[in-house]
Structure formats: C-alpha cells, structure tokens
Amino acid sequence: MPERRILGLDIGSRTVDAVWLASREEDAAAGNGAARYGAADASTRDVDVVVLDSTVVDSGFDPQEAAARLVARGDHDVVVATGYGRRAAADAFGALVITEIKAYALGAGHLFHDVRAILDMGGQDTKAITLTASGAVEDFEMNDRCAAGTGRFLEVMATALGLDVDGLGEAALRGGRAAQISSMCTVFAESEVIGLLHRGEARERIARGLHEAIARRTLAMLKRVGAQGPLLFAGGVARNPAMRTLIHEGYGGEVVAAQEPQLVGALGAALHGMRVGP
Amino acid sequence: MSDTAVDHHPMWEKLGIDLPAHDMLLGAIPQLYQDAYLTQEGRPQGMAYFDFVVSEIHGLRIKELVDHKAAGGIVVGTFCLYVPEELIRAVGGLNVGLCAGAEWAYDEAECYVPRNTCALIKAAMGFKLGKVCPYAESADLVIGETTCDGKKKTWELLGEMVPVYVTELPQMKRPADRTLWRGEIERLVEKLEEVSGRKLEAAALKTATREVNDKRRALQRLNACRAAHPAPISGRDALLAVQVAFYDDVPRFTQMVNKIADELEQRVADGVGVVPPEAPRVLITGTPMSIPNWKIHTIVEKAGAVVVGEEQCTGSRYYEKLVDESPETLDGMLDAIADKYLDINCACFTPNTARTYDVLRLARDLHADGVIHQSLQFCATYQTEATSVDRAVKQAGYPVLRLDTDYSDEDVGQLSTRVEAFVEMLR
C-alpha cells in the first residue's frame, strides 16, 4: 500500500486542533510523534496508522488563517476538516468534511476499543454521543444555540471570579460545600456570581457551585441519549480536574480520559481520511 | 394568471399596506427562494408554476381576491387546518391561510404577546401589526380556533384589529366532543352566512366538497410518488406545493398539481430521481412550516438527504383524509365535514396516539431511513408529545433527530451540524 499522510483539523470556536497521521509502515521512521498517544492508547480499531505529530493552536480572530498556517506545512496528501469551520476549510483548501459527531466517534473508537459513549465539552458546545458495539454513532445530542454549560461559560465565570480557567477548576476542587447556582445562561449566571461575591460567598464555593450545575446538566444530557458502558470524556473542558471528578462520580460507569482530550476530534478527522479516498 | 409584470403598489396602498416595509419584505423573498429552490437540480418542469406563484405571492393572487370581493364575494383568513374550507367556498368565500412563516415586526408583536411565544403566533401578530400581509388586509373575517393557549389568547388581541370569529375545537375525541364540534360547525355556518349574506345550500356545499377533495386527491397523487427510489421530487418542492395549497385558487391549483403528478409518475416509471438512489430518506414530523419557512428542509437536503414526507399540517395532515361525498342532505354533509376535521391528529388533542401511528405508517410506506421531529420553540403540545412519538419511532427501529427551532437564521450553523451528523448516521 502506498504511504498516505493525512492532516485532520478540528476547527473550533476556541482552538484549531491538528493531527498528522500516516500509515503504519512509517512507524519506525515516525520519531517522537508516535509516542504522543502512548503505547496504551495507540492501538488501532480497524485502521493501521501512526500519529506523526499534533498541535493545538488558538483560533484567534481568524480561525481559517490559523488553519491555513497548519495546512501550509504541506506534510500531507489529504486534509479532512471537522468542527465549526469545516465548510470554510472545504472551500479554502479542498478539505474533505465530516461532522464533529462522526469525528469524535472515530477518534474515540480508535483510542479505546470498548468505548460506548462520548462526552465532548468544547468551547462553544457540548455533545453527548452513544456508539454501537462496532463504534458507529447510535444517537447524539448537542446543546442548543447558546453556550450554556460549555467551555466558554467557564471562561466567563472564571473572569467574573478573577481567576484563569485552570485556577477555576482548582478552586472548585477546594470548594467543599457548593454555593447554589440556579442559572445556566452565561449572562444571568455571571450576574448571579457577582451577587454571591457581594454577599461574601467564598470564590471556591462559587466555583464548586458552577461546576456542579454544569455537571448536572451534562449528566442529564448523557442520560437522555441513553449512555451506558465506558464513557470517553473529551474536549477542552475534560482537562478541568473538578469537572472530571464530578462527571466520574455522577456517571455511574467507567469514565476514561484521552491523554490529549482536545485532539480526539482532529484524530477522528484524520482517521476518516485514512478510510476514504482520494 | 398572466405573466406580464404589473405594478401592484396602487392595489397594496388601497388595502392599507405599509408600502416601504412591504417592499423590504418582498425584497427578501427572491434571495431566500433562490438559495432554497432555484439552486436545486433536476426539478420537475411543473414546478415552474410554483416559481411563478411565489414570484407573485402578494401580487396576482391578491388581485384575484380583490376582484372576487368586488364581484360580491368574501375572503376569509385562517391559520389552522381545523377550519373547513368547504363551508367558506359554499357561501361564495375564498379561504386563505394568513402569513405566519417569517420573523416580522417582532418588536411590535412582543408588545402584545410574551417573548416566549411560538414563532407562528408571533409572526401572525407581527404581519398584522406591521401591515405587510395583503391577505390579512383583504380578509372580511379571520377564523381562529382553540388549538392551543397561545393562539386562544392571541385571537382576543387580534380581534381588536380585524373581525375574528373563534370556533371551539375540543381537545379530546369522545362522543360528547364530537357533539360539541358538530354544534361548532353549525355555528360557524351561521357566522359565514351572516358575513357573506348568502344561505348555505346543499348543492353549493356538494360542489365545494368535491373541489376541495379534488385538491387533496391531487396532493395525495404527488406525495405518493415520493415513496419511489430514488425520490422523483425534493422535499422542498413537495412542501411548497402544500404551502401554496393554503391560499391558491382551488381548481387551478388542483390542475397544476395533477400535471406535476403526471410528470412524477412518468419519472418513477423511468427510474428518474432528484437525488442519487443511496441518498438517505427522511420523514419530518411536527409543527407546521408556513411559507416562506423552508429552513429545515433546506438544511436536510443540503446535507445530502432527501425529505420523503411530512407528517405535519403542511403535509399529510392537510391532504390525507377526504370528506365523505356521499351524503345528499345538508345535515349529512355537515356530519361528514365534522367527522373529517375532528379526525386530524394534532398534538392539541389528548390522547393523540393516532399521530404516532401516522408517523410509523408514513415512515414505513415512504421507506424512510430516519425521522426528524421538528417543533417550533415554545410549542408546549408538540414539544411534549415528541417524547412519546420519538420513543415509539425509535422502538420501531428508526433513528430520530429532535430539533426545536424558530424562523431565525441564528441557529442554522448548529442545526446543520446536527442534521449532517444525523445524515452521516443514516448512510
């Protein structure tokens, strides 16, 4: 089989994530990139591939420009785009296109053979996906038009509390008893947070309350799609330790985490390119 | 209709239309229609009639209504399937569905109805308040119904601007409800006789019943062709035919739809379709899509699937059932009308399990691969009924995608992602 190199791009609202894949023959020459997913994770489902390199860059004000710079490296035969900017990438670089839902299914199934559900909490949306035993999408749900309960929501709340995003997750872990947060609307919740601060509530408790509120909403979404069996928690928010703990406690099944949760979509896009022409 | 372009501004001015606002509204339609319709390939030739009808949506048809009124007839505006068109026609009236399919003058509408009111009600108020619907401005009477709380209360407010008559539609289908509804039909006849100044005659009702049934039969023929592999007509085009049925001249419409049905039957015989045979086939169920709401169909079909049916008021609920034409007495005819209309399966009824059977039957007969349940946001009845409908459809083995949306474009990106992922699932 001739060697093929695929660039998978997940063009999201907050970051552009890229994974370069090649067929397994290159394994020996691949160098350090192959180790990115670790020996435990690198087993393949039905495509024999190796990860050559990967990166996460800020979308900035021009996500297509960020994507164009990655494409300009030129180290690929095919580009497959997913995420919010996928259509524009198809127009700009002739990328093949799949949805984030399918990309996450492919990426998750590749990393963990027995995974049956995926929770992706990204910058602008949250998705709950269930998979069949053979790894195909069985059902899915996404949040509606607003950013309630997504990464963006956490960013806004961190700012309101005078913390950065990592600091927000750490504060929540220390929070103990949670402050009650009732609104999931980004604008209303921010007012609620400011109100709590004025009443002298500790930042850690507010942070805890915010995480618990999002976790409840997210677990309900998983329940609605009938998620059962091993769950992969992916997307940028999966890096948040407080959210990982809450999802783990509330799910009632095994929760696995990718080493690089932000790259699952880009990996899935690249895998799609391995499976289909040109 | 002739196809010479005529300036309709003097006519609209006489009707009391807000001309600058109306020009803006009509200015938006061609681009919308271009994107949703004229970019399609392999459309049936007969759809040229509908292209023309849409281009004259507030023009030549309004001229016909104005002429009809000048000759002594009446125009009756409606918003719902539960208003029998047969009765209106039989007293020399023309039935028109009123504009309620686009976001218009919401700022003014929200002075009357809450912001969290469904798009259809809000649009109906907006079009009236903004004075941009020449159908509403031509209407001698608007007939409302008690299908939901939002509409019921809105009629009271709309009644301050235009004569509104409300029929009480029962919300259950027991014998006592049938009795109430039969009485409501009787009272509606009295109201129509009063407004038109004409007595309802058996002969006229018989003719009207046959004409409206003929319209339904033509739509049945057209829609039956969509069961074929590959589908010979897009969902968008089939939806447009039903949307236009609500306000077009009945015999002309029937003739034009029968012509399209001839063409489609030939296509089916020749194995000709508008999509490749492997395109996933989708049945849509849920709330109505009033013209020019082509949002979901366009997203679904641009994602590579084809819509093969609509279990909606702008779909099978409109044309599937006929009024029994056998009664010879006026009483018998009114019985038949009462029975037919009470037999429509709207989510305003409880229980409404018959709708679930309709969805399952259509999914099977039209060879659907998946079902999309779409509902206007804040439509409590359909959004709640989605739970039991979706469950039954999934149990029958069809993937289901549930979409709650409105007329705005702000969620098109997110809806497209979900619909594309659904279509990927069906492939």
XYZ file of C-alpha atoms in Angstrom:
705
model
C 0.000 0.000 0.000
C 1.446 3.394 -0.931
C 2.154 5.585 2.047
C -0.516 8.179 2.784
C -0.285 11.126 5.097
C -3.444 12.784 6.365
C -3.925 16.055 8.188
C -7.003 16.067 10.434
C -8.187 19.515 11.505
C -10.791 20.280 14.157
C -11.563 23.954 13.602
C -13.389 25.004 16.747
C -14.541 28.258 18.239
C -11.622 28.486 20.696
C -8.836 26.378 19.214
C -7.766 24.765 15.989
C -6.540 21.235 16.675
C -4.434 19.265 14.226
C -3.290 15.646 13.973
C -0.964 14.340 11.250
C -1.412 10.625 10.588
C 0.446 8.181 8.380
C 0.069 4.526 7.529
C 1.770 2.099 9.892
C 4.713 1.342 7.528
C 6.216 4.633 8.595
C 6.161 3.648 12.225
C 9.894 3.154 12.546
C 10.730 6.481 10.965
C 7.980 8.372 12.721
C 10.007 9.505 15.683
C 8.616 11.056 18.817
C 5.196 11.905 17.374
C 4.152 8.290 17.595
C 4.511 8.375 21.345
C 2.016 11.162 21.757
C -0.904 8.879 22.385
C 1.189 6.479 24.416
C 1.549 2.770 23.928
C -1.678 2.029 25.793
C -3.721 4.314 23.595
C -2.150 3.824 20.216
C -3.832 0.527 19.394
C -5.999 0.866 16.334
C -9.504 -0.257 15.670
C -9.504 -1.184 12.038
C -7.087 1.293 10.518
C -3.365 0.728 10.855
C -1.937 4.184 11.459
C 0.606 6.154 13.396
C 0.343 9.696 14.735
C 3.241 11.729 13.327
C 2.526 14.988 15.090
C -0.232 17.014 16.671
C -0.832 20.522 17.906
C -3.436 22.796 19.457
C -3.396 26.467 18.449
C -5.609 29.372 19.441
C -8.363 30.132 16.901
C -7.845 33.845 17.481
C -9.928 36.218 15.424
C -9.364 34.320 12.218
C -9.670 30.545 12.694
C -9.289 29.961 8.952
C -5.933 31.780 8.999
C -4.826 29.590 11.913
C -5.935 26.520 9.952
C -4.221 27.806 6.796
C -0.894 28.023 8.627
C -1.203 24.359 9.660
C -2.124 23.325 6.127
C 0.835 25.340 4.797
C 3.240 22.891 6.454
C 2.377 20.768 3.453
C 3.226 17.442 5.092
C 0.090 15.617 3.943
C -1.713 14.175 0.942
C -5.241 14.900 2.159
C -6.846 17.331 4.601
C -10.001 16.351 6.473
C -11.753 19.105 8.408
C -14.320 18.918 11.159
C -15.727 21.425 13.634
C -17.435 24.700 13.273
C -15.075 25.903 10.482
C -15.244 22.721 8.383
C -17.218 24.184 5.487
C -14.915 27.153 5.114
C -11.955 24.740 5.112
C -13.584 22.749 2.336
C -13.819 25.930 0.278
C -10.335 27.195 1.172
C -8.198 24.029 0.978
C -10.473 21.500 -0.667
C -10.666 19.619 2.629
C -12.931 16.602 2.975
C -15.554 17.308 5.618
C -17.158 15.296 8.420
C -19.137 16.489 11.417
C -17.663 16.643 14.916
C -20.054 13.875 15.952
C -18.587 11.403 13.495
C -15.039 12.656 14.124
C -15.351 12.065 17.864
C -16.832 8.628 17.264
C -13.912 7.650 15.012
C -11.303 9.174 17.316
C -12.762 7.662 20.476
C -13.172 4.206 18.966
C -9.570 4.301 17.813
C -8.215 5.249 21.222
C -10.413 2.919 23.279
C -11.920 -0.109 21.579
C -14.689 -0.730 24.054
C -15.913 2.850 24.490
C -19.714 3.108 24.120
C -20.349 6.768 24.890
C -18.582 10.087 24.436
C -18.940 13.361 26.239
C -17.290 16.238 24.423
C -17.253 19.565 26.228
C -15.752 22.110 23.892
C -15.510 25.860 23.689
C -18.925 26.512 22.254
C -20.875 23.320 22.516
C -21.333 20.146 24.479
C -22.135 16.846 22.811
C -23.242 13.530 24.206
C -22.816 10.621 21.778
C -23.610 6.926 22.098
C -21.843 4.303 19.985
C -22.821 0.855 18.792
C -20.615 -2.103 19.650
C -18.900 -1.631 16.289
C -18.172 2.040 17.019
C -20.803 3.702 14.789
C -22.820 6.666 16.065
C -26.039 5.365 17.611
C -27.524 8.601 18.940
C -26.340 12.053 19.941
C -27.457 15.291 21.483
C -25.947 18.769 21.436
C -26.694 21.857 23.447
C -28.918 24.407 21.722
C -27.894 27.712 20.277
C -26.411 29.256 23.440
C -23.106 28.490 25.131
C -24.673 27.484 28.468
C -22.542 24.891 30.223
C -19.650 24.925 27.761
C -16.005 25.908 27.944
C -16.886 29.452 27.059
C -19.270 29.563 30.030
C -16.453 28.522 32.356
C -14.143 31.174 30.882
C -16.670 33.924 31.527
C -17.255 32.718 35.086
C -13.501 32.473 35.756
C -13.142 36.096 34.698
C -16.018 37.133 36.953
C -14.202 35.444 39.852
C -10.834 36.957 38.944
C -9.331 33.556 38.087
C -7.986 31.912 34.969
C -9.651 28.771 33.636
C -7.177 26.371 35.271
C -7.495 28.299 38.533
C -11.286 27.959 38.377
C -11.112 24.146 38.244
C -8.575 24.022 41.067
C -10.664 26.391 43.202
C -13.701 24.169 42.682
C -11.753 21.144 43.957
C -11.056 23.035 47.174
C -14.624 24.340 47.389
C -16.198 21.828 49.761
C -19.890 22.730 50.032
C -21.108 24.340 46.826
C -22.802 27.715 46.547
C -26.199 27.382 44.858
C -26.128 28.498 41.191
C -29.505 28.331 39.503
C -28.930 29.901 36.108
C -27.175 28.232 33.215
C -27.452 31.261 30.934
C -23.969 32.755 30.630
C -25.246 36.292 31.141
C -27.576 35.521 34.057
C -25.085 33.215 35.765
C -22.459 35.932 35.656
C -24.858 38.309 37.453
C -25.594 35.557 39.949
C -21.862 35.038 40.583
C -21.333 38.751 41.127
C -24.293 38.797 43.525
C -22.792 35.906 45.500
C -19.410 37.640 45.693
C -21.103 40.747 47.054
C -22.760 38.645 49.710
C -19.297 37.460 50.771
C -19.520 33.888 49.449
C -16.100 32.249 49.047
C -14.795 32.010 45.472
C -14.062 28.314 45.928
C -17.672 27.585 46.840
C -18.959 29.590 43.904
C -16.553 27.760 41.591
C -17.770 24.468 43.032
C -21.393 25.520 42.515
C -20.752 26.426 38.879
C -19.117 23.086 38.191
C -21.892 21.141 39.907
C -24.554 22.998 37.943
C -22.858 22.212 34.633
C -22.206 18.617 35.607
C -25.898 18.060 36.455
C -26.956 19.445 33.105
C -24.354 17.404 31.262
C -25.173 14.160 33.065
C -28.844 14.699 32.189
C -27.822 15.005 28.536
C -25.917 11.701 28.754
C -28.962 10.090 30.324
C -31.234 11.375 27.552
C -29.132 9.727 24.841
C -29.067 6.515 26.882
C -25.314 6.497 27.544
C -24.172 3.253 29.189
C -20.842 1.489 29.378
C -17.379 3.028 29.132
C -17.508 6.788 28.549
C -14.765 8.849 26.955
C -14.632 12.386 28.327
C -13.078 14.642 25.686
C -12.834 18.275 24.610
C -11.004 21.128 26.282
C -13.149 21.036 29.434
C -12.008 17.429 30.070
C -8.705 18.966 31.204
C -10.566 20.545 34.128
C -9.949 18.311 37.187
C -13.112 19.358 39.043
C -15.309 18.582 36.045
C -13.572 15.232 35.549
C -14.277 14.337 39.175
C -17.937 15.357 39.000
C -18.596 13.521 35.735
C -16.780 10.475 37.082
C -18.860 10.496 40.300
C -22.166 11.134 38.559
C -21.927 8.866 35.508
C -22.286 5.517 37.208
C -19.982 3.714 34.801
C -16.380 3.673 33.726
C -15.030 7.047 32.559
C -11.840 7.098 30.514
C -9.830 10.134 29.530
C -7.665 10.664 26.480
C -4.179 11.933 27.224
C -4.941 14.866 24.966
C -8.704 15.322 25.135
C -8.690 18.273 22.747
C -7.245 16.190 19.921
C -9.889 13.457 19.702
C -11.867 15.303 17.004
C -8.807 16.059 14.864
C -7.662 12.436 15.246
C -11.093 11.239 14.108
C -10.998 13.560 11.104
C -7.587 12.213 10.111
C -8.790 8.615 10.557
C -11.685 9.354 8.227
C -9.117 10.430 5.631
C -7.314 7.103 6.040
C -10.517 5.205 5.374
C -11.696 7.012 2.282
C -10.042 8.368 -0.826
C -8.529 10.136 -2.556
C -52.803 34.380 -14.132
C -50.979 36.224 -16.894
C -47.247 36.612 -16.724
C -46.885 40.284 -17.577
C -45.336 42.102 -14.635
C -47.754 44.631 -13.179
C -47.020 47.278 -10.548
C -49.169 46.247 -7.589
C -48.321 49.245 -5.399
C -51.622 51.082 -6.038
C -53.558 47.946 -5.048
C -51.479 47.435 -1.894
C -51.905 51.089 -0.967
C -55.684 50.747 -1.243
C -55.540 47.707 1.051
C -53.715 49.788 3.663
C -50.345 48.020 3.333
C -47.290 49.763 4.799
C -45.561 50.127 1.424
C -41.892 50.751 2.409
C -41.936 47.894 4.959
C -43.734 45.634 2.492
C -41.159 46.416 -0.228
C -38.459 45.314 2.202
C -40.299 42.081 2.963
C -40.871 41.250 -0.705
C -37.283 42.225 -1.462
C -36.049 39.457 0.817
C -38.075 36.639 -0.762
C -36.231 36.277 -4.124
C -32.836 35.634 -2.466
C -34.395 33.227 0.008
C -36.176 31.408 -2.815
C -33.078 31.413 -4.978
C -30.998 29.771 -2.235
C -33.603 27.243 -1.166
C -35.207 26.400 -4.509
C -33.557 27.588 -7.686
C -30.178 26.056 -6.818
C -31.786 22.582 -6.921
C -31.049 20.339 -9.888
C -33.467 18.196 -11.842
C -36.651 19.803 -10.551
C -39.916 18.679 -12.193
C -40.850 21.062 -15.004
C -44.274 21.546 -13.461
C -42.659 23.376 -10.541
C -42.344 26.385 -12.852
C -45.944 27.121 -11.852
C -44.902 27.372 -8.217
C -41.893 29.539 -9.075
C -44.362 31.904 -10.695
C -46.845 31.746 -7.808
C -44.082 32.594 -5.323
C -42.870 35.476 -7.500
C -46.436 36.842 -7.407
C -47.102 35.826 -3.811
C -48.559 39.208 -2.868
C -49.392 40.268 -6.422
C -51.651 38.465 -8.837
C -53.300 36.272 -6.205
C -54.195 39.371 -4.179
C -55.579 40.937 -7.366
C -57.809 37.875 -7.724
C -59.014 38.282 -4.136
C -59.715 41.987 -4.684
C -61.651 41.194 -7.882
C -63.546 38.447 -6.087
C -64.613 40.898 -3.382
C -65.598 43.495 -5.985
C -67.886 40.868 -7.513
C -69.628 40.393 -4.161
C -67.614 37.504 -2.696
C -65.860 37.370 0.669
C -62.328 36.481 1.733
C -61.806 34.507 4.928
C -58.404 34.260 6.607
C -57.403 31.186 8.602
C -54.381 29.898 10.493
C -55.276 26.278 11.001
C -56.408 23.029 9.362
C -59.486 22.772 11.566
C -61.374 25.442 9.624
C -63.409 23.693 6.885
C -62.629 25.332 3.564
C -65.720 23.626 2.087
C -68.050 25.808 4.169
C -66.269 29.023 3.163
C -66.380 28.162 -0.542
C -70.014 27.110 -0.385
C -71.097 30.624 0.658
C -69.013 32.221 -2.106
C -65.933 32.790 0.008
C -62.260 32.260 -0.671
C -60.177 30.710 2.093
C -56.639 31.997 2.526
C -54.019 30.901 5.022
C -52.597 34.062 6.561
C -48.910 34.979 6.595
C -47.189 33.478 9.648
C -43.972 31.920 8.363
C -41.318 34.600 8.820
C -39.959 36.842 11.544
C -41.604 40.188 11.016
C -42.243 43.152 13.341
C -41.482 41.019 16.399
C -40.769 44.200 18.363
C -44.362 45.270 17.806
C -45.761 41.767 18.294
C -43.958 41.495 21.632
C -45.985 44.482 22.897
C -48.971 42.086 22.730
C -47.664 38.549 23.229
C -44.860 37.335 25.509
C -41.400 36.918 24.045
C -41.564 33.208 24.737
C -44.487 32.719 22.360
C -44.081 30.382 19.397
C -42.827 31.899 16.150
C -46.071 31.183 14.307
C -48.236 33.215 16.658
C -45.662 35.966 16.949
C -45.342 36.180 13.169
C -49.123 36.271 12.704
C -49.296 39.236 15.075
C -46.223 40.834 13.509
C -47.591 40.630 9.977
C -50.888 42.185 11.067
C -49.317 44.908 13.205
C -46.692 45.674 10.569
C -49.432 45.848 7.884
C -47.415 43.742 5.453
C -49.778 40.831 4.787
C -52.199 41.735 1.976
C -54.093 38.502 2.689
C -54.891 39.683 6.204
C -55.735 43.152 4.884
C -58.125 41.625 2.315
C -59.903 39.402 4.809
C -63.547 40.121 5.686
C -63.247 37.699 8.557
C -60.488 35.782 10.314
C -61.419 32.434 11.820
C -59.437 31.343 14.829
C -59.610 28.055 16.726
C -58.768 26.912 20.230
C -55.894 24.614 19.314
C -53.527 25.998 21.944
C -53.448 28.520 24.755
C -51.176 30.920 22.884
C -53.498 31.132 19.898
C -56.657 31.307 22.012
C -55.445 34.405 23.849
C -53.928 35.940 20.719
C -57.304 35.885 18.935
C -58.643 38.201 21.634
C -55.914 40.720 20.816
C -56.069 40.199 17.058
C -59.800 40.802 17.334
C -59.050 44.398 18.279
C -57.634 44.904 14.770
C -59.700 42.692 12.470
C -63.022 40.824 12.823
C -62.145 37.464 14.390
C -64.511 34.559 14.933
C -63.318 31.680 17.100
C -64.505 28.074 16.828
C -64.082 25.884 19.836
C -62.123 22.819 18.878
C -62.494 20.112 21.527
C -59.274 18.625 22.907
C -60.494 15.047 23.207
C -62.301 12.791 20.718
C -65.097 11.242 22.785
C -68.733 11.202 21.533
C -69.514 14.260 23.680
C -66.662 16.124 21.984
C -67.994 15.145 18.564
C -71.358 16.582 19.593
C -69.747 19.847 20.662
C -67.741 20.040 17.435
C -70.811 19.309 15.270
C -72.511 22.233 17.026
C -69.475 24.413 16.374
C -69.688 23.575 12.650
C -73.344 24.642 12.739
C -72.459 27.929 14.443
C -69.625 28.556 12.002
C -72.115 28.134 9.144
C -74.367 30.775 10.742
C -71.425 33.169 11.040
C -70.358 32.590 7.431
C -73.937 33.115 6.237
C -74.075 36.400 8.143
C -70.769 37.728 6.786
C -71.374 36.582 3.199
C -75.083 37.399 3.121
C -75.636 34.026 1.454
C -77.502 30.968 2.684
C -75.601 27.694 2.713
C -77.181 25.436 0.063
C -76.717 21.689 -0.272
C -75.819 21.907 -3.962
C -73.123 24.532 -3.359
C -71.683 22.550 -0.447
C -71.610 19.398 -2.535
C -69.638 21.179 -5.248
C -67.273 22.782 -2.724
C -66.689 19.449 -1.005
C -65.819 17.803 -4.304
C -63.478 20.645 -5.292
C -61.572 20.619 -2.017
C -61.379 16.814 -2.077
C -60.018 17.034 -5.627
C -57.291 19.320 -4.332
C -56.446 16.776 -1.631
C -56.508 13.925 -4.146
C -54.059 15.778 -6.375
C -51.698 16.272 -3.417
C -52.099 12.613 -2.492
C -51.008 11.614 -6.011
C -47.991 13.910 -5.892
C -46.930 12.714 -2.474
C -47.432 9.023 -3.238
C -44.661 9.352 -5.848
C -42.204 10.220 -3.090
C -42.231 6.579 -1.950
C -40.178 5.742 -5.041
C -36.424 5.056 -5.027
C -34.917 7.486 -5.964
C -37.386 10.197 -4.934
C -38.640 11.998 -8.077
C -39.193 15.341 -6.309
C -37.355 17.102 -3.499
C -38.943 17.581 -0.101
C -38.644 21.316 -0.555
C -40.731 21.261 -3.728
C -43.346 18.954 -2.217
C -43.544 21.172 0.877
C -44.007 24.252 -1.288
C -46.968 22.643 -3.052
C -48.771 22.166 0.270
C -47.843 25.651 1.482
C -49.344 27.165 -1.679
C -52.472 24.989 -1.336
C -53.459 27.163 1.615
C -54.102 30.246 -0.461
C -54.183 29.450 -4.182
C -57.230 29.200 -6.418
C -58.533 25.679 -5.792
C -59.397 24.338 -9.294
C -56.281 25.879 -10.876
C -54.047 24.541 -8.122
C -55.581 21.079 -8.472
C -54.959 21.084 -12.212
C -51.331 22.199 -11.795
C -50.579 19.635 -9.087
C -52.134 16.882 -11.199
C -49.829 17.934 -14.038
C -46.822 17.605 -11.726
C -48.144 14.236 -10.538
C -48.319 13.070 -14.198
C -44.707 14.108 -14.616
C -43.632 12.417 -11.376
C -45.425 9.166 -12.227
C -43.517 9.146 -15.509
C -40.259 9.780 -13.636
C -40.989 6.903 -11.281
C -41.710 4.618 -14.254
C -38.402 5.705 -15.813
C -36.463 5.445 -12.539
C -35.570 9.128 -12.623
C -34.923 10.923 -9.333
C -33.708 14.241 -7.977
C -31.104 12.543 -5.766
C -28.792 9.526 -6.139
C -30.520 6.277 -5.095
C -28.305 5.996 -1.991
C -29.322 9.401 -0.566
C -30.734 8.870 2.944
C -34.512 9.334 3.129
C -36.002 11.405 5.928
C -39.565 11.768 7.199
C -40.284 15.024 9.005
C -42.939 15.221 11.704
C -44.024 18.042 13.986
C -45.271 21.608 13.787
C -46.330 23.297 10.532
C -43.974 25.209 8.253
C -45.815 28.208 6.854
C -44.491 29.830 3.708
C -41.628 31.033 3.452
C -40.286 28.755 6.203
C -38.105 26.315 4.250
C -35.381 26.204 6.871
C -35.267 22.556 7.992
C -35.981 21.039 4.570
C -33.195 23.126 3.073
C -30.692 22.119 5.768
C -31.624 18.423 5.459
C -31.434 18.362 1.678
C -28.223 20.393 1.513
C -26.727 17.780 3.855
C -27.306 15.182 1.123
C -30.530 13.546 2.310
C -33.967 13.824 0.723
C -37.178 14.554 2.618
C -39.770 11.993 1.506
C -42.715 13.068 3.627
C -44.121 15.497 6.156
C -46.420 14.351 8.946
C -47.387 17.965 9.544
C -50.246 20.407 8.986
C -48.208 21.499 5.980
C -48.048 17.851 4.908
C -50.047 14.664 5.258
C -52.450 16.112 7.826
C -53.603 18.547 5.143
C -54.348 16.108 2.331
C -54.544 12.527 3.637
C -58.190 12.405 4.669
C -61.163 13.233 2.473
C -64.663 14.402 3.349
C -67.259 11.725 2.549
C -69.011 12.915 -0.628
C -71.945 10.505 -0.482
C -74.438 12.420 1.744
C -77.214 14.189 -0.167
C -78.719 16.277 2.620
C -77.141 19.379 4.105
C -77.201 17.748 7.534
C -75.445 14.670 6.251
C -72.797 16.790 4.570
C -72.142 18.752 7.751
C -71.836 15.456 9.639
C -69.244 14.317 7.122
C -67.332 17.586 7.462
C -67.397 17.423 11.258
C -66.109 13.840 11.163
C -63.287 14.540 8.728
C -61.951 17.571 10.530
C -62.137 16.046 14.002
C -60.095 13.151 12.611
C -56.955 15.305 12.112
C -54.329 14.241 14.623
C -52.938 17.421 16.184
C -50.933 17.416 19.403
C -53.604 19.684 20.930
C -55.638 16.504 21.494
C -55.242 14.101 24.368
C -54.629 11.304 23.929
C -53.186 11.627 20.445
C -51.693 8.185 19.897
C -53.139 8.130 16.371
C -50.458 10.635 15.373
C -47.743 8.200 16.421
C -49.334 5.527 14.225
C -49.447 8.027 11.359
C -45.724 8.708 11.752
C -44.895 4.997 11.839
C -47.114 4.259 8.849
C -45.620 7.082 6.781
C -42.064 6.092 7.725
C -42.793 2.559 6.520
C -44.775 3.448 3.379
C -42.345 6.155 2.231
C -39.308 3.938 3.001
C -37.773 6.472 5.364
C -34.345 5.743 6.842
C -34.811 8.164 9.725
C -37.283 10.599 11.265
C -36.746 14.228 12.240
C -39.112 15.594 14.876
C -39.111 19.330 14.444
C -41.024 21.689 16.647
C -41.339 25.409 16.960
C -39.826 26.538 20.211
C -42.407 27.203 22.953
C -44.983 24.913 21.325
C -45.729 23.018 24.534
C -48.022 20.448 22.926
C -45.673 19.256 20.170
C -42.515 19.574 22.245
C -44.040 17.419 24.970
C -45.625 14.914 22.592
C -42.178 14.496 20.999
C -41.236 12.303 23.960
C -43.770 9.565 23.220
C -43.567 9.906 19.432
C -39.758 9.673 19.432
C -39.810 6.695 21.785
C -42.220 4.752 19.558
C -40.301 5.630 16.404
C -37.001 4.514 17.949
C -38.605 1.292 19.137
C -39.689 0.669 15.559
C -36.025 0.875 14.592
C -35.787 4.337 13.032
C -33.118 6.793 14.194
C -34.710 10.040 15.386
C -33.325 13.551 15.478
C -35.210 16.093 17.506
C -34.968 19.765 16.581
C -36.605 22.668 18.398
C -36.219 25.881 16.455
C -37.904 29.009 15.095
C -37.778 31.146 11.943
C -34.464 32.893 12.644
C -31.145 32.064 10.993
C -29.082 32.327 14.161
C -29.062 28.582 14.839
C -28.566 27.406 11.249
C -24.898 26.559 11.927
C -25.685 24.365 14.922
C -28.711 22.795 13.241
C -26.590 21.991 10.185
C -24.024 20.183 12.332
C -26.721 18.090 13.970
C -28.517 17.342 10.724
C -25.256 16.469 8.919
C -24.300 14.130 11.762
C -27.753 12.536 11.554
C -27.383 12.077 7.803
C -23.919 10.516 8.364
C -25.620 8.090 10.763
C -28.205 7.110 8.147
C -25.660 6.419 5.406
